[in-house]
Coordinates of N, CA and C in Angstrom, one line a residue:
M1 N 13.5 57.1 3.1 CA 12.8 56.1 3.9 C 11.9 55.2 3.1
P2 N 11.1 55.7 2.2 CA 10.3 54.7 1.4 C 11.1 53.7 0.7
M3 N 12.3 54.0 0.2 CA 13.1 53.1 -0.5 C 13.5 51.9 0.4
K4 N 13.9 52.3 1.7 CA 14.3 51.2 2.6 C 13.1 50.3 2.9
R5 N 11.9 50.8 3.0 CA 10.8 49.9 3.3 C 10.5 49.0 2.1
T6 N 10.6 49.6 0.9 CA 10.4 48.7 -0.3 C 11.4 47.7 -0.4
L7 N 12.6 48.0 -0.1 CA 13.7 47.0 -0.2 C 13.5 46.0 0.9
L8 N 13.2 46.4 2.1 CA 13.0 45.5 3.2 C 11.8 44.6 2.9
A9 N 10.7 45.1 2.3 CA 9.6 44.3 2.0 C 9.9 43.3 0.9
A10 N 10.8 43.7 -0.1 CA 11.2 42.8 -1.1 C 12.1 41.6 -0.6
V11 N 12.8 41.9 0.5 CA 13.6 40.8 1.0 C 12.9 39.9 2.0
V12 N 12.1 40.6 2.8 CA 11.4 39.8 3.9 C 10.3 39.0 3.4
A13 N 9.4 39.4 2.5 CA 8.3 38.7 2.0 C 8.7 37.3 1.4
P14 N 9.7 37.3 0.4 CA 10.0 36.0 -0.1 C 10.7 35.1 1.0
T15 N 11.4 35.6 1.9 CA 12.0 34.8 3.0 C 10.9 34.2 3.8
V16 N 9.8 34.9 4.2 CA 8.7 34.4 5.0 C 8.0 33.3 4.2
I17 N 7.7 33.6 2.9 CA 7.0 32.7 2.1 C 7.8 31.4 1.9
G18 N 9.1 31.5 1.7 CA 10.0 30.4 1.5 C 10.1 29.6 2.8
A19 N 10.1 30.2 4.0 CA 10.2 29.5 5.2 C 8.9 28.7 5.4
G20 N 7.7 29.3 5.0 CA 6.5 28.6 5.2 C 6.4 27.4 4.3
I21 N 6.9 27.5 3.1 CA 7.0 26.3 2.2 C 7.9 25.2 2.8
I22 N 9.0 25.6 3.3 CA 10.0 24.6 3.8 C 9.3 24.0 5.1
A23 N 8.6 24.7 5.9 CA 8.1 24.2 7.1 C 6.9 23.2 6.8
T24 N 6.2 23.4 5.7 CA 5.1 22.5 5.4 C 5.5 21.3 4.5
T25 N 6.7 21.4 3.8 CA 7.1 20.3 3.0 C 7.6 19.1 3.9
G26 N 7.1 17.9 3.5 CA 7.5 16.7 4.3 C 6.7 16.5 5.6
V27 N 5.8 17.3 5.9 CA 5.0 17.1 7.1 C 4.2 15.8 7.0
S28 N 3.6 15.6 5.8 CA 2.9 14.3 5.6 C 2.8 14.1 4.1
Q29 N 2.9 12.8 3.7 CA 2.8 12.5 2.3 C 1.3 12.4 2.0
A30 N 1.0 12.7 0.7 CA -0.4 12.6 0.3 C -0.7 11.1 0.1
E31 N -1.9 10.7 0.6 CA -2.3 9.3 0.5 C -2.6 9.1 -1.0
S32 N -2.2 7.9 -1.5 CA -2.4 7.5 -2.9 C -3.2 6.2 -2.9
T33 N -3.9 6.0 -4.0 CA -4.7 4.8 -4.2 C -3.9 3.9 -5.3
Y34 N -3.7 2.7 -4.9 CA -3.0 1.7 -5.8 C -3.9 0.6 -6.2
N35 N -3.8 0.1 -7.4 CA -4.4 -1.2 -7.8 C -3.5 -2.3 -7.4
F36 N -4.1 -3.3 -6.8 CA -3.3 -4.5 -6.4 C -4.2 -5.7 -6.5
R37 N -3.6 -6.8 -7.1 CA -4.4 -8.0 -7.3 C -4.2 -9.0 -6.2
L38 N -5.4 -9.6 -5.8 CA -5.4 -10.7 -4.8 C -5.9 -11.9 -5.5
S39 N -5.3 -13.1 -5.3 CA -5.7 -14.3 -6.1 C -5.6 -15.5 -5.2
N40 N -6.5 -16.4 -5.4 CA -6.5 -17.7 -4.7 C -6.4 -18.9 -5.7
F41 N -5.2 -19.4 -5.8 CA -4.9 -20.5 -6.7 C -4.7 -21.8 -5.9
S42 N -5.0 -21.8 -4.6 CA -4.9 -22.9 -3.7 C -6.1 -23.8 -3.8
A43 N -6.0 -25.0 -3.2 CA -7.1 -25.9 -3.1 C -7.9 -25.7 -1.8
T44 N -8.0 -24.4 -1.4 CA -8.7 -24.1 -0.2 C -9.6 -22.9 -0.4
V45 N -10.4 -22.6 0.7 CA -11.1 -21.4 0.7 C -10.4 -20.5 1.7
A46 N -10.1 -19.2 1.3 CA -9.3 -18.4 2.1 C -9.7 -16.9 2.0
D47 N -9.4 -16.1 3.0 CA -9.6 -14.7 3.0 C -8.2 -14.1 2.9
I48 N -7.9 -13.4 1.8 CA -6.6 -12.9 1.5 C -6.7 -11.3 1.7
C49 N -5.7 -10.8 2.4 CA -5.6 -9.4 2.7 C -4.3 -8.8 2.3
V50 N -4.3 -7.5 1.9 CA -3.1 -6.7 1.7 C -3.2 -5.6 2.7
H51 N -2.0 -5.3 3.4 CA -1.9 -4.3 4.4 C -0.9 -3.3 4.0
T52 N -1.3 -2.0 4.2 CA -0.3 -0.9 3.9 C -0.2 -0.1 5.2
D53 N 0.5 1.0 5.2 CA 0.6 1.9 6.3 C -0.7 2.5 6.8
T54 N -1.7 2.6 5.9 CA -2.9 3.3 6.2 C -4.2 2.4 5.9
D55 N -4.1 1.3 5.3 CA -5.3 0.6 4.8 C -5.1 -0.9 4.9
K56 N -6.2 -1.6 4.9 CA -6.2 -3.1 4.8 C -7.4 -3.4 4.0
V57 N -7.2 -4.2 2.9 CA -8.2 -4.6 2.0 C -8.2 -6.1 1.9
C58 N -9.4 -6.8 2.1 CA -9.4 -8.2 2.1 C -10.4 -8.7 1.1
S59 N -10.2 -9.9 0.6 CA -11.0 -10.5 -0.4 C -12.3 -11.1 0.1
G60 N -12.4 -11.5 1.3 CA -13.5 -12.2 1.8 C -13.2 -13.7 1.6
E61 N -14.0 -14.6 2.0 CA -13.6 -16.0 1.8 C -13.9 -16.5 0.4
W62 N -12.8 -16.6 -0.3 CA -12.9 -17.0 -1.7 C -12.5 -18.5 -1.9
P63 N -13.2 -19.1 -2.9 CA -12.7 -20.5 -3.3 C -11.6 -20.4 -4.3
Q64 N -11.1 -21.6 -4.6 CA -10.0 -21.7 -5.6 C -10.4 -21.1 -6.9
G65 N -9.4 -20.4 -7.5 CA -9.6 -19.9 -8.9 C -10.1 -18.5 -9.0
K66 N -10.3 -17.9 -7.8 CA -10.8 -16.5 -7.8 C -9.7 -15.5 -7.8
S67 N -9.8 -14.4 -8.5 CA -8.8 -13.4 -8.6 C -9.4 -12.0 -9.0
T68 N -9.0 -11.0 -8.3 CA -9.5 -9.7 -8.7 C -8.6 -8.6 -8.3
V69 N -8.7 -7.4 -8.9 CA -7.9 -6.3 -8.6 C -8.7 -5.4 -7.6
V70 N -8.0 -5.0 -6.5 CA -8.6 -4.2 -5.4 C -7.9 -2.9 -5.4
E71 N -8.6 -1.9 -4.9 CA -8.0 -0.6 -4.6 C -7.6 -0.5 -3.2
V72 N -6.3 -0.1 -3.0 CA -5.8 0.0 -1.6 C -5.1 1.4 -1.5
R73 N -5.3 2.0 -0.3 CA -4.7 3.3 -0.1 C -3.4 3.2 0.7
A74 N -2.5 4.1 0.5 CA -1.2 4.1 1.2 C -0.6 5.4 1.1
N75 N 0.1 5.8 2.2 CA 1.0 7.0 2.2 C 2.4 6.6 1.6
S76 N 2.7 5.4 1.7 CA 4.0 4.9 1.3 C 3.9 3.6 0.5
A77 N 4.7 3.5 -0.5 CA 4.7 2.2 -1.3 C 5.7 1.2 -0.7
N78 N 6.2 1.5 0.5 CA 7.1 0.6 1.1 C 6.4 -0.2 2.3
D79 N 7.0 -1.4 2.6 CA 6.6 -2.2 3.7 C 5.1 -2.6 3.7
W80 N 4.7 -3.1 2.6 CA 3.4 -3.7 2.5 C 3.5 -5.1 2.9
K81 N 2.3 -5.8 3.2 CA 2.3 -7.2 3.6 C 1.0 -7.8 3.2
C82 N 1.0 -9.1 2.8 CA -0.2 -9.8 2.5 C -0.3 -10.9 3.6
E83 N -1.5 -11.2 3.9 CA -1.8 -12.3 4.8 C -3.1 -13.0 4.3
A84 N -3.1 -14.3 4.6 CA -4.3 -15.1 4.3 C -4.7 -16.0 5.5
K85 N -6.0 -16.0 5.7 CA -6.6 -16.9 6.7 C -7.3 -18.0 5.9
V86 N -6.8 -19.2 6.0 CA -7.3 -20.3 5.3 C -8.4 -21.0 6.2
V87 N -9.6 -21.2 5.6 CA -10.7 -21.8 6.3 C -10.3 -23.3 6.6
M88 N -10.4 -23.7 7.8 CA -10.0 -25.0 8.3 C -8.5 -25.3 8.1
G89 N -7.7 -24.2 8.1 CA -6.3 -24.3 7.9 C -5.6 -23.3 8.8
G90 N -4.4 -23.0 8.5 CA -3.7 -22.0 9.2 C -3.6 -20.6 8.5
N91 N -2.9 -19.7 9.1 CA -2.7 -18.4 8.5 C -1.3 -18.4 7.9
V92 N -1.2 -17.7 6.8 CA 0.1 -17.5 6.1 C 0.3 -16.1 5.8
S93 N 1.6 -15.7 5.6 CA 2.0 -14.3 5.4 C 3.0 -14.3 4.3
S94 N 3.0 -13.1 3.6 CA 4.0 -12.9 2.5 C 5.3 -12.4 3.0
G95 N 5.3 -11.7 4.2 CA 6.5 -10.9 4.6 C 6.3 -9.6 4.0
L96 N 7.2 -8.6 4.4 CA 7.1 -7.3 3.9 C 7.7 -7.2 2.5
F97 N 7.1 -6.3 1.7 CA 7.6 -6.0 0.4 C 7.2 -4.6 0.0
D98 N 7.9 -4.1 -1.1 CA 7.6 -2.8 -1.6 C 6.6 -2.9 -2.8
R99 N 5.8 -2.0 -3.0 CA 4.8 -2.0 -4.1 C 5.5 -2.1 -5.5
S100 N 6.7 -1.5 -5.6 CA 7.4 -1.6 -6.8 C 7.9 -3.0 -7.1
E101 N 8.0 -3.9 -6.1 CA 8.4 -5.3 -6.2 C 7.3 -6.2 -6.5
A102 N 6.1 -5.9 -6.2 CA 4.9 -6.8 -6.3 C 3.7 -6.1 -6.8
K103 N 3.0 -6.7 -7.7 CA 1.7 -6.2 -8.1 C 0.5 -7.1 -7.7
E104 N 0.9 -8.3 -7.1 CA -0.1 -9.3 -6.7 C 0.4 -10.1 -5.6
C105 N -0.6 -10.6 -4.7 CA -0.3 -11.6 -3.8 C -1.2 -12.8 -4.2
Y106 N -0.7 -14.0 -4.2 CA -1.5 -15.1 -4.6 C -1.2 -16.3 -3.6
L107 N -2.3 -17.0 -3.3 CA -2.2 -18.2 -2.4 C -2.2 -19.4 -3.3
E108 N -1.3 -20.4 -2.9 CA -1.3 -21.6 -3.7 C -1.0 -22.8 -2.8
G109 N -1.3 -24.0 -3.2 CA -1.0 -25.2 -2.5 C -2.2 -25.8 -1.9
P110 N -2.1 -27.0 -1.3 CA -3.2 -27.8 -0.7 C -3.4 -27.3 0.7
L111 N -4.5 -27.8 1.3 CA -4.8 -27.5 2.7 C -3.7 -27.9 3.6
F112 N -3.3 -27.1 4.6 CA -2.2 -27.3 5.5 C -0.9 -27.2 4.9
A113 N -0.8 -26.8 3.6 CA 0.5 -26.6 3.0 C 0.4 -25.4 2.1
T114 N -0.4 -24.5 2.4 CA -0.6 -23.3 1.5 C 0.6 -22.3 1.7
T115 N 0.9 -21.6 0.6 CA 1.9 -20.5 0.7 C 1.3 -19.3 0.1
L116 N 1.8 -18.2 0.6 CA 1.3 -16.9 0.0 C 2.5 -16.2 -0.6
K117 N 2.5 -16.0 -1.9 CA 3.6 -15.4 -2.6 C 3.2 -14.1 -3.3
T118 N 4.2 -13.4 -3.7 CA 4.0 -12.1 -4.5 C 4.5 -12.3 -5.9
K119 N 3.9 -11.5 -6.8 CA 4.2 -11.6 -8.2 C 4.7 -10.2 -8.6
A120 N 5.9 -10.2 -9.3 CA 6.5 -8.9 -9.7 C 5.7 -8.3 -10.8
P121 N 5.7 -6.9 -11.0 CA 5.0 -6.2 -12.0 C 5.5 -6.6 -13.4

C-alpha cells in the first residue's frame, strides 16, 4: 500500500501543479513601460497624446520645436494611436500602429494643414 500512495503522489502532484500553471498562463499580460517621443515641428501650439490599451500620455500645449521622450504603459505593443489637438485649429490623428513600427509621433505643417506622423525606430 505505501508504494501505491507514493506512486500516486508522484503522478498527481506534478499534474496538479502543471494544471495550475496552464490555467494561469495567458490570463493577463504584464504591463510594461515604454519610452516614446512626442514632437511638435508644426507652426502651431498643440497638445500631442499617445494612447495605448491601458494608458494615455499627453505633452500639454507645446509650441513649435519642442520634443521629449515620455514613459507610457501598455499591456500590448499593438494598436497604439497618436492624436493632437491643435490650438485654434483642428484635431489630427496618426491612425493605429504597433510600437515596433514607430518610436515617435510628430506634428508638422502650418495651422489648418497640420499632419501627425510616426517615425520608425
